[in-house]
Short mmCIF file of C-alpha atoms and ligand atoms in Angstrom, two decimals:
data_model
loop_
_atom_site.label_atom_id
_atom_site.label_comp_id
_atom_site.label_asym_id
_atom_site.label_seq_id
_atom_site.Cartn_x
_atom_site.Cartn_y
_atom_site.Cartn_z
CA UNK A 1 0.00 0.00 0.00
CA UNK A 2 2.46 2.23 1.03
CA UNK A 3 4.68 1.59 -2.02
CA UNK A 4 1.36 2.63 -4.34
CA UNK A 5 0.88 5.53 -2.39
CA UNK A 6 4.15 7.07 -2.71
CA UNK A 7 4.93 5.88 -6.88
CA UNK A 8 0.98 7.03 -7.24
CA UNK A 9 2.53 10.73 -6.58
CA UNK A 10 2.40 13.21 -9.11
CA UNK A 11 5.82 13.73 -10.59
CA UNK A 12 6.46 9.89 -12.03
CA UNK A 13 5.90 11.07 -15.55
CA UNK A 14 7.04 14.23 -15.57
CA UNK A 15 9.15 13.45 -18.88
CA UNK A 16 5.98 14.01 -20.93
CA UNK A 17 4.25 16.56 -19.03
CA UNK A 18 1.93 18.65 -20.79
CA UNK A 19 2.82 22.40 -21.19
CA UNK A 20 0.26 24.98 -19.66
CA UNK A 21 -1.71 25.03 -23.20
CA UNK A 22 -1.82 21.12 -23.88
CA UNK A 23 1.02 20.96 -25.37
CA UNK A 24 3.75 18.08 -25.92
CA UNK A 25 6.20 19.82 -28.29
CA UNK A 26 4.17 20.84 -31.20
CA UNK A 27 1.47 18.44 -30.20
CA UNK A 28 -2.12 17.85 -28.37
CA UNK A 29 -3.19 21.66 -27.39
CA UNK A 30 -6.60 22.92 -25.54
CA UNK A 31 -9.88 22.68 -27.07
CA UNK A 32 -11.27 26.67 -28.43
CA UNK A 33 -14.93 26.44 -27.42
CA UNK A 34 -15.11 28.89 -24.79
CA UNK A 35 -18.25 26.86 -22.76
CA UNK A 36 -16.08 23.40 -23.46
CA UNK A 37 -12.48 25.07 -22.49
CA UNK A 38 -13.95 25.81 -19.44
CA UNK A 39 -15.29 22.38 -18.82
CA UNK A 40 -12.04 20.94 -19.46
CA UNK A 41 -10.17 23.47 -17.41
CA UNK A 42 -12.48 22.20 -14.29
CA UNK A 43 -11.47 18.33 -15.40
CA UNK A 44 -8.32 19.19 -15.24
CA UNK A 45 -8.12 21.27 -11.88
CA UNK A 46 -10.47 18.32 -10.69
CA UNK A 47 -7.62 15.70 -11.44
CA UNK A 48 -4.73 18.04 -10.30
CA UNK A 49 -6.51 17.75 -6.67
CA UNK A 50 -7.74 14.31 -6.56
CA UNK A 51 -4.52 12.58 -7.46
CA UNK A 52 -2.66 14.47 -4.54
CA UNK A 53 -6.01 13.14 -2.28
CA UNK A 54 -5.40 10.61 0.07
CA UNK A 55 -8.55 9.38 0.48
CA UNK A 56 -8.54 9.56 -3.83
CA UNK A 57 -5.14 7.30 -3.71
CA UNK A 58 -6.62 4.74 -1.00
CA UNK A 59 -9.36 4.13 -2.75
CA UNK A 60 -7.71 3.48 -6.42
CA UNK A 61 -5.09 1.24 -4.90
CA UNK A 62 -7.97 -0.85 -3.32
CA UNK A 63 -9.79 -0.90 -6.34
CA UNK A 64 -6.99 -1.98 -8.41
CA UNK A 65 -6.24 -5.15 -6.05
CA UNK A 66 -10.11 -6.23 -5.08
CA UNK A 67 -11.55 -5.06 -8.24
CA UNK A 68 -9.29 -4.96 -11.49
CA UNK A 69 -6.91 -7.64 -9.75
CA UNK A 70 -3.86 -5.82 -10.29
CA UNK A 71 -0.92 -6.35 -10.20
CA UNK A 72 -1.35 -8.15 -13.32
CA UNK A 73 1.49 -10.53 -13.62
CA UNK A 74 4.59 -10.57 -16.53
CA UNK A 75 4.24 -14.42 -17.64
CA UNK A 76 7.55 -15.76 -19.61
CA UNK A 77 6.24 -17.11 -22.91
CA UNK A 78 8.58 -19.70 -23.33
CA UNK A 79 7.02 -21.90 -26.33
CA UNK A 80 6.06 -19.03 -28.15
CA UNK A 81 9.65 -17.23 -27.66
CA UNK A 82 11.06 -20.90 -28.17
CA UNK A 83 8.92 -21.25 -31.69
CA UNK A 84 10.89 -17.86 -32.44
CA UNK A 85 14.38 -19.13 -32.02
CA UNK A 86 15.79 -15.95 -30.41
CA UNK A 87 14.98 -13.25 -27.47
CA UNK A 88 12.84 -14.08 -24.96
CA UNK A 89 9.44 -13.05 -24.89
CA UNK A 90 7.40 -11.68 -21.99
CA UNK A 91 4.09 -10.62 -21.43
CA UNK A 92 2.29 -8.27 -19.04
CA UNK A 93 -0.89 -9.47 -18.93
CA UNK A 94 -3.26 -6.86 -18.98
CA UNK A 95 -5.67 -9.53 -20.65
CA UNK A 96 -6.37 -10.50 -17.13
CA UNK A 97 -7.63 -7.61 -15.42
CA UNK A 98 -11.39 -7.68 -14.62
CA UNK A 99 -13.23 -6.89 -18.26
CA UNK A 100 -9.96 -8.74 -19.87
CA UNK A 101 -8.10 -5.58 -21.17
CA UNK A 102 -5.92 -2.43 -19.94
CA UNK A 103 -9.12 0.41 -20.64
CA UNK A 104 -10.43 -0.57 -17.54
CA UNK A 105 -7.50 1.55 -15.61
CA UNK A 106 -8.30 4.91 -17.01
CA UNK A 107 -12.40 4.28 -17.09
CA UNK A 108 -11.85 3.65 -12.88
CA UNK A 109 -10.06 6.86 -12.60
CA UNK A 110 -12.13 9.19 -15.12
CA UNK A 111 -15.52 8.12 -12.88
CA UNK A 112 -14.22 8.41 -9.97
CA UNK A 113 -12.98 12.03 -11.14
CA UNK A 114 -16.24 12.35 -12.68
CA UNK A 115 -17.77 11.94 -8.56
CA UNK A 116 -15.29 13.91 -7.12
CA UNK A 117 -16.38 16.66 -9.31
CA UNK A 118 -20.06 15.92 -8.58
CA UNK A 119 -20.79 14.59 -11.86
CA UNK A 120 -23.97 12.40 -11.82
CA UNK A 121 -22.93 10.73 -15.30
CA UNK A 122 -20.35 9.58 -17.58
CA UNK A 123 -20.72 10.20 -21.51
CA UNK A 124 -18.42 9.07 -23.94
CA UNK A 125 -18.49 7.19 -27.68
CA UNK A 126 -17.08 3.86 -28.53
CA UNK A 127 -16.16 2.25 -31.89
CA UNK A 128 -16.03 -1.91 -31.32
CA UNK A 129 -17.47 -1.47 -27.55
CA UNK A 130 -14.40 -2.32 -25.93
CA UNK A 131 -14.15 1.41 -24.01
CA UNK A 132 -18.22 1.60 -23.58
CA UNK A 133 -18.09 -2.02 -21.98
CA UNK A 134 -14.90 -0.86 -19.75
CA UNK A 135 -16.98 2.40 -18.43
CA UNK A 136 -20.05 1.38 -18.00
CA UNK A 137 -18.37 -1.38 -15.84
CA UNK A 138 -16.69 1.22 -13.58
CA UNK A 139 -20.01 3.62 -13.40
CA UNK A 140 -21.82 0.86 -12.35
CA UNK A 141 -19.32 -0.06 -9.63
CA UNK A 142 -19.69 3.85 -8.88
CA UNK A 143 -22.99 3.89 -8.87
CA UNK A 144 -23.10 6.68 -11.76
CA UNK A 145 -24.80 6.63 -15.14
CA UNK A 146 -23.65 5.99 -18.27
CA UNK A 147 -24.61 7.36 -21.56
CA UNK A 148 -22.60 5.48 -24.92
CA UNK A 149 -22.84 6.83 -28.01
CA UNK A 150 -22.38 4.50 -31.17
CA UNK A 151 -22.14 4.17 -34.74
CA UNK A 152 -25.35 2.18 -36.14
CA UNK A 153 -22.77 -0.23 -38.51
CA UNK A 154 -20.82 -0.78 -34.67
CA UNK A 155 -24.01 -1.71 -33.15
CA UNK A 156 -24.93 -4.08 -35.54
CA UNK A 157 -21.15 -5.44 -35.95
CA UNK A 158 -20.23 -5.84 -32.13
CA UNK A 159 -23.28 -7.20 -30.35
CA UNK A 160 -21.77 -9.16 -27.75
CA UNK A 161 -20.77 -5.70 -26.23
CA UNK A 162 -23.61 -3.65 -26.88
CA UNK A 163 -25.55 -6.61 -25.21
CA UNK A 164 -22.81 -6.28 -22.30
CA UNK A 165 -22.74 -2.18 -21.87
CA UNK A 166 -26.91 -2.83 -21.82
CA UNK A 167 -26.79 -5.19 -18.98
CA UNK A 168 -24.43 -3.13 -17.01
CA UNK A 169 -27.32 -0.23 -16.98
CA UNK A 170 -25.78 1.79 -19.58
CA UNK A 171 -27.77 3.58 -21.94
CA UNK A 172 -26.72 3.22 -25.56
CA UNK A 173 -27.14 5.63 -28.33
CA UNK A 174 -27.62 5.03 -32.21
CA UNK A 175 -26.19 7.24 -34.28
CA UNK A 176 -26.95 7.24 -37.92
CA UNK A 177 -25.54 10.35 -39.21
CA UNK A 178 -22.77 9.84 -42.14
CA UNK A 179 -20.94 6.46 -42.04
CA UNK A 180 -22.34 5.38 -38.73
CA UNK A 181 -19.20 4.76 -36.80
CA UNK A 182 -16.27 5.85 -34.81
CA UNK A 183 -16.28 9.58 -36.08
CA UNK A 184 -19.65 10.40 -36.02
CA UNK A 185 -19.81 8.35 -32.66
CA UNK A 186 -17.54 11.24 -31.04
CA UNK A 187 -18.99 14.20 -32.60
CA UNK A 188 -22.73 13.30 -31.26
CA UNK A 189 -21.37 12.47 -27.66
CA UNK A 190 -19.22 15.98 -28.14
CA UNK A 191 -22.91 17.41 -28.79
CA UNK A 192 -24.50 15.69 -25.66
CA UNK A 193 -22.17 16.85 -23.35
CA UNK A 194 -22.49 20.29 -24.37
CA UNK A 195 -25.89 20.13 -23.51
CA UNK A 196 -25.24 18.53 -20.30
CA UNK A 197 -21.75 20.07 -18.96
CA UNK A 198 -23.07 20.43 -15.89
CA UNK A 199 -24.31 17.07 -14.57
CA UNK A 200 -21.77 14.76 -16.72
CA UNK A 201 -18.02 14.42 -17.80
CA UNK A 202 -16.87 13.42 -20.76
CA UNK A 203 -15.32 9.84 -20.26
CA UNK A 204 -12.71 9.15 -23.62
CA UNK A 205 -11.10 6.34 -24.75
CA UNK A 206 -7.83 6.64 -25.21
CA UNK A 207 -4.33 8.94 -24.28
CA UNK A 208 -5.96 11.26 -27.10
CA UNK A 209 -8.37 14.29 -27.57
CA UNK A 210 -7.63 17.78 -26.13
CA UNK A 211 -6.02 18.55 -23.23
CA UNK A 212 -6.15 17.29 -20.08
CA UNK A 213 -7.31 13.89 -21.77
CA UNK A 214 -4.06 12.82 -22.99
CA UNK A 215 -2.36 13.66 -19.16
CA UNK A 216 -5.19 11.84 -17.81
CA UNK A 217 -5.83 8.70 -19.53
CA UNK A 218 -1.80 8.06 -19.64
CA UNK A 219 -1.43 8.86 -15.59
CA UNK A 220 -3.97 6.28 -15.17
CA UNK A 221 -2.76 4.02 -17.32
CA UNK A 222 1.10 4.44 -15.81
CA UNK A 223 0.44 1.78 -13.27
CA UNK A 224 1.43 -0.61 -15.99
CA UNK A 225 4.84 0.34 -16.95
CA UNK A 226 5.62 0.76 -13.23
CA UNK A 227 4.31 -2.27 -12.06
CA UNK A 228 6.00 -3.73 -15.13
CA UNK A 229 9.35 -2.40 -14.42
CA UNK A 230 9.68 -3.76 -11.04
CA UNK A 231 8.25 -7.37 -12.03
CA UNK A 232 10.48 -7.49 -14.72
CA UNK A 233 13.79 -6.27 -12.16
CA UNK A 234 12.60 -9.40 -9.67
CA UNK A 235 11.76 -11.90 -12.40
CA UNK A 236 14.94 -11.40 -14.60
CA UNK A 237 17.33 -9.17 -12.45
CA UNK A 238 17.64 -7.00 -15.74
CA UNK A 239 15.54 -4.60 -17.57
CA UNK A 240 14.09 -5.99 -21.20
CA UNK A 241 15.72 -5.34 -24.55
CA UNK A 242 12.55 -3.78 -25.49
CA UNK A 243 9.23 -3.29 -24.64
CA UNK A 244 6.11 -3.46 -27.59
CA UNK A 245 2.88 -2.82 -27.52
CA UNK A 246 0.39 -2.36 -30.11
CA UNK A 247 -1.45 1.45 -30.90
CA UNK A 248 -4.35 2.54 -31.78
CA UNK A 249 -4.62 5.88 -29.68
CA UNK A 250 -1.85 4.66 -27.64
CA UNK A 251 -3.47 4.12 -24.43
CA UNK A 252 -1.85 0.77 -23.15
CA UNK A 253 1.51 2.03 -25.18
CA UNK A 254 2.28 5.09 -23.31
CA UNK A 255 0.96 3.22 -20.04
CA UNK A 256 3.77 0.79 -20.58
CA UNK A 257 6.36 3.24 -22.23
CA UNK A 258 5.97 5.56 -19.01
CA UNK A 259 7.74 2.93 -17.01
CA UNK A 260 10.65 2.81 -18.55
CA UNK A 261 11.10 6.47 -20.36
CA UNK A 262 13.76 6.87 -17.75
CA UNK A 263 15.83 4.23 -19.24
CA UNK A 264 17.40 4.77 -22.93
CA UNK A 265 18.88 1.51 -23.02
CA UNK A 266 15.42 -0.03 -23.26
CA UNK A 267 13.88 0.45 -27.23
CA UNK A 268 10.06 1.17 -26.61
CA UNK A 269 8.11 0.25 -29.87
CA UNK A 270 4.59 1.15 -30.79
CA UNK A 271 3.04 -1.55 -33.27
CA UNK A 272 0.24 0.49 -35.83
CA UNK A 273 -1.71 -1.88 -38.33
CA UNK A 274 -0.58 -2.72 -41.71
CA UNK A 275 -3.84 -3.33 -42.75
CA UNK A 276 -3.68 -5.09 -46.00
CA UNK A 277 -0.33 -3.75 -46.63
CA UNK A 278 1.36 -0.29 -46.53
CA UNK A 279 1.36 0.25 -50.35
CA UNK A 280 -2.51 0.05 -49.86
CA UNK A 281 -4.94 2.64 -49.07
CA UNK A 282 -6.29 -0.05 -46.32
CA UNK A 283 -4.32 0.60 -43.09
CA UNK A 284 -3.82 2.49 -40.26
CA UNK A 285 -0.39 3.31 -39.88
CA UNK A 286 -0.78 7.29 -38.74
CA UNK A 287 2.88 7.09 -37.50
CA UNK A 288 4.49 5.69 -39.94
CA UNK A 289 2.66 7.42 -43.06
CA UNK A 290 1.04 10.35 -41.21
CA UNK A 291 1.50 13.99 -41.39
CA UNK A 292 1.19 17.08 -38.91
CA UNK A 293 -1.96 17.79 -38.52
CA UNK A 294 -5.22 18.01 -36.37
CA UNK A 295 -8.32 15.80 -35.44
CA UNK A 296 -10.67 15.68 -32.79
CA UNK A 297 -9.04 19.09 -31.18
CA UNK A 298 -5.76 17.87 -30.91
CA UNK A 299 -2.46 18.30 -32.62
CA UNK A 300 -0.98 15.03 -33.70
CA UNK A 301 0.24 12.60 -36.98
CA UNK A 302 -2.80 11.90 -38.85
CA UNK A 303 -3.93 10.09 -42.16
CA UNK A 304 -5.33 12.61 -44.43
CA UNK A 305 -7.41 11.67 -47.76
CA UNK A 306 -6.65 14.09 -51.02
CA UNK A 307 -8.84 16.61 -49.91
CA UNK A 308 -6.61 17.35 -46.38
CA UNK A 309 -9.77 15.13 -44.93
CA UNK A 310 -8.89 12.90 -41.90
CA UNK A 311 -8.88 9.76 -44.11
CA UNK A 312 -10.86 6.45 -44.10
CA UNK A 313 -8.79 4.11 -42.34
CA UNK A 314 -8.57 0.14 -42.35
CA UNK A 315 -7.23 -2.52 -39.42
CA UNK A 316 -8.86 -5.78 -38.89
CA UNK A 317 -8.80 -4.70 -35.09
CA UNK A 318 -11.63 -2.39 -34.80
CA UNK A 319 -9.34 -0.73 -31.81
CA UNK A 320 -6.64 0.43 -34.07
CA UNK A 321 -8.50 1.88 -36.44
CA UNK A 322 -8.29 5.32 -36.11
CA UNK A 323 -6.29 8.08 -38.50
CA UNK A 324 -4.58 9.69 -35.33
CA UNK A 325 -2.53 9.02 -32.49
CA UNK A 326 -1.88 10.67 -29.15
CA UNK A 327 0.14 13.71 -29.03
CA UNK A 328 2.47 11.92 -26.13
CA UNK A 329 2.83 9.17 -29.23
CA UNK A 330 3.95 11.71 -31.65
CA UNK A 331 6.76 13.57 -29.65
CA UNK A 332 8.30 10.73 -28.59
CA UNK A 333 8.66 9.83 -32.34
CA UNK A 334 10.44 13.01 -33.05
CA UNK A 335 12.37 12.95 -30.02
CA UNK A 336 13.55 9.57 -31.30
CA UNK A 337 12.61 7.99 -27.56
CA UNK A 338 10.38 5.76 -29.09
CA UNK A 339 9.86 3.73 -32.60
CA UNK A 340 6.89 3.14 -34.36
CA UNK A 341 6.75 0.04 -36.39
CA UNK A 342 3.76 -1.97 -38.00
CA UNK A 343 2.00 -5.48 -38.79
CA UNK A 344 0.05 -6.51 -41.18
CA UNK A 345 -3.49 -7.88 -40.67
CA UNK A 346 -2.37 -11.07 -42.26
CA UNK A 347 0.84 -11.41 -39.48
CA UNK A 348 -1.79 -10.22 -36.70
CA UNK A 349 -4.02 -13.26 -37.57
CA UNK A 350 -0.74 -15.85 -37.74
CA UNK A 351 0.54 -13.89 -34.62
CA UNK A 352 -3.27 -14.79 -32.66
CA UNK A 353 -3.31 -18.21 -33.77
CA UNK A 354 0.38 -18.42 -32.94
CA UNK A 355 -0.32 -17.59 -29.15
CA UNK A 356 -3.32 -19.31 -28.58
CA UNK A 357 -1.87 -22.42 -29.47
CA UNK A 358 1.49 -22.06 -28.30
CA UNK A 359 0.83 -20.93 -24.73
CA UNK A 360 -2.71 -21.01 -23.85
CA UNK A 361 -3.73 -17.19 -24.58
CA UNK A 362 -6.38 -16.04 -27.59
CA UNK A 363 -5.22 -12.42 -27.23
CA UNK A 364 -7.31 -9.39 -28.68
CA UNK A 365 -6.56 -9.01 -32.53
CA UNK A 366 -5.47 -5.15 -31.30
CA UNK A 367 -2.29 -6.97 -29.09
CA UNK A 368 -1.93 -9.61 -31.97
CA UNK A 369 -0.24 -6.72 -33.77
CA UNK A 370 2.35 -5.83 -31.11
CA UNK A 371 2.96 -9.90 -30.67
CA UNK A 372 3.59 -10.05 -34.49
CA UNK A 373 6.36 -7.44 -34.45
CA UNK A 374 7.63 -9.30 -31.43
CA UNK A 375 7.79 -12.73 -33.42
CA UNK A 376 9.20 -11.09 -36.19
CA UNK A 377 12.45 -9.23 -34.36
CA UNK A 378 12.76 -11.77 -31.84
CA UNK A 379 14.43 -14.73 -34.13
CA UNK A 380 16.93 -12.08 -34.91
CA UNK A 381 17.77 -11.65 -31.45
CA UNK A 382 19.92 -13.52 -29.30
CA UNK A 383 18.51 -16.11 -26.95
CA UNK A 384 19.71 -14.00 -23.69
CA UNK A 385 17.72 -11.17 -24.99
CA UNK A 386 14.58 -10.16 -24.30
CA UNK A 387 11.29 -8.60 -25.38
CA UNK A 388 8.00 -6.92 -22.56
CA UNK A 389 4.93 -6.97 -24.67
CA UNK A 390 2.35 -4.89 -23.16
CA UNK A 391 -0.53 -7.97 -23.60
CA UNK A 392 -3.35 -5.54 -23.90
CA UNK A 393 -6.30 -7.72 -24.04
CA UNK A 394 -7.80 -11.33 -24.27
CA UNK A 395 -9.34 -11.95 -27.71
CA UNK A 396 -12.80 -13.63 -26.55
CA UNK A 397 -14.64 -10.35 -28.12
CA UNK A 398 -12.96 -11.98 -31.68
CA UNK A 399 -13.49 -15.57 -31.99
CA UNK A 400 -16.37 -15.23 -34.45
CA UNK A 401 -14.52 -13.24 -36.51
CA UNK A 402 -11.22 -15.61 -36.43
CA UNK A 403 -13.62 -18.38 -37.13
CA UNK A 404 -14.44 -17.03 -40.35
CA UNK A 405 -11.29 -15.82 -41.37
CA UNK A 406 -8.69 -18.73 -40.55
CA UNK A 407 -9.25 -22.52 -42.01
CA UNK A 408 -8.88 -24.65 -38.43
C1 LIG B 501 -8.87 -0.34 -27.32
C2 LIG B 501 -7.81 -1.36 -27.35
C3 LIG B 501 -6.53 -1.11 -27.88
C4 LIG B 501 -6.18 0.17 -28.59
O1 LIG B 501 -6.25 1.31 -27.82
P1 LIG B 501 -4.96 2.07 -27.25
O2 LIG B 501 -5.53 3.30 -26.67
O3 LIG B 501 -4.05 2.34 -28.41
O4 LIG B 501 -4.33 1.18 -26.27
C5 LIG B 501 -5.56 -2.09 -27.78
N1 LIG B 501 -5.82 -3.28 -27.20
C6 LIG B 501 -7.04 -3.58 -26.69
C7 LIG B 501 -7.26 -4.92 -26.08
C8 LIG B 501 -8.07 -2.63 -26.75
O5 LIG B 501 -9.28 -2.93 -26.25
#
């Protein structure tokens, strides 16, 4: 307890800090609206206090061992890194928190900000469910309620999870407008909340958005890399070659990354989809074929169409599919502190059969991406080497999927 308490304090991540305007270099930045800059100015006061709040820091740290489970463990994947022929591969299984991936660390601290600020609801959009599942889990634990707005092409694509968010008493939203998903998703929640600034916060998915998002969602998520660090210390006595993890926004990446920005012997990588291939127009790789721009109110590398349109975007994990990336994400790639490489959806599917019959684990098709890099590098590594993959989530959300895409 006493441990949590004291790495819970404020400073851990100063490295990537947000200027006073939102900024990370050139990057992120405050929303213009005057009535929603001054919502998110009393977020982020509202998170500034709680997180230096005892009762705040008791309360997470017994929610993270009763609840979530935490700490999840690092498991040694010895078949899989075996299969390989080179480094040895670890996980950090994030898979087996409660909900079975990492969004459920941010969606316990952005309600429980969202009651310390006297909120009476959460709002927020999903694409494939994964985020609306994860909060209306945690407002139901908090007793608050939960409004989740969603493409109509998402509802009818993810049931299981619209089925889920309904049981936990969340309300879900339809919205039709233009192609039904993501995008429109997050404009018609922006619109709700507008109307409602006073009674909800807005809840979002990932380290992205305008500021104080990014600062939030990655503090919450930095019990990963920290916990990681120190399990990986006691397990191996050193610190791993590198550490991978798969992004869509980049919340699980920078949760793991913050752990061990402090070290520049250790390579952080962040894994974007391939989609069907980089010389296509069907992928996601904002990073690695981006440009400066904007989305969403926020500064960041983005996909852009012809027109200088955020562009349509392609991954066969509906969590990576998105033509931005945090602004965190995008200094530390022109800072050189971290590398941003890709997989292809066809390596992601070998990479999810690979580990679910190798070791045991059918891992979300999002982390199948960050395991496929790993498999790739590692037989090029030697065997005393080693590789942390941030194991984001457990795949059971995609077996019907799998089942129609790979011949068993
Ligand atoms: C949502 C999701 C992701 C992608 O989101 P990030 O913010 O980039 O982490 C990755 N893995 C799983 C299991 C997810 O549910």
């Amino acid at each position: 307890m006493t441990t949590d308490k004291m790495t819970d304090s404020y400073g851990l991540h100063h490295s990537i800090l947000p200027s006073n305007d939102g900024l990370y270099g050139e990057f992120g930045g405050k929303i213009e609206h005057p009535e929603l800059a001054k919502a998110m100015d009393d977020i982020e006061q509202g998170f500034r206090e709680i997180i230096k709040d005892e009762d705040f820091i008791e309360e997470m740290s017994r929610l993270r061992q009763t609840y979530v489970g935490r700490p999840s463990p690092i498991f040694h994947a010895r078949r899989l890194s075996a299969h390989c022929g080179g480094a040895q591969i670890y996980f950090k299984r994030e898979d087996l928190n409660h909900t079975g991936a990492h969004k459920i660390n941010h969606c316990l601290g952005e309600v429980l900000l969202a009651k310390k600020l006297g909120k009476t609801k959460v709002i927020a959009e999903t694409g494939a469910g994964q985020h609306g599942v994860a909060l209306a889990t945690a407002a139901a634990l908090m007793g608050l309620e939960c409004e989740i707005h969603m493409g109509v092409v998402d509802i009818e694509k993810e049931h299981p999870n619209v089925s889920r968010m309904k049981i936990l008493g969340a309300k879900i939203v339809p919205v039709s407008r233009g192609a039904g998903t993501l995008k429109e998703a997050v404009d018609s929640a922006f619109e709700t909340y507008l109307d409602e600034l006073d009674s909800s916060l807005f809840a979002i998915g990932s380290a992205l958005g305008p500021a104080p998002y990014p600062e939030i969602v990655s503090y919450f998520q930095s019990v990963v890399g920290r916990e990681a660090r120190t399990q990986f210390l006691e397990t191996t006595g050193n610190l791993p070659n590198k550490v991978v993890a798969c992004v869509g926004g980049g919340s699980n990446a920078i949760g793991i990354f913050s752990g061990f920005l402090g070290d520049k012997e250790v390579e952080k990588v962040g894994v974007e989809p391939a989609g069907e291939g980089l010389e296509t127009s069907n992928h996601a790789a904002t990073m690695t074929l981006g440009v400066k721009g904007a989305l969403h109110g926020f500064k960041c590398y983005v996909l852009l169409d012809e027109d200088g349109e955020p562009a349509p975007v392609h991954s066969i994990a509906s969590g990576l599919d998105y033509p931005g990336v945090g602004p965190q994400h995008s200094l530390l790639r022109d800072m050189g502190l971290a590398t941003y490489e890709s997989a292809t959806d066809a390596e992601c599917l070998d990479a999810f059969m690979a580990l679910s019959r190798l070791e045991g684990i059918i891992p979300a098709l999002e982390t199948a991406h960050a395991i496929a890099y790993a498999m790739r590098v590692a037989k090029d590594m030697s065997p005393d080497e080693t590789i942390l993959v941030n194991l984001s989530g457990r795949g059971d959300k995609d077996i019907d999927f799998i089942l129609d895409k790979v011949k068993l």
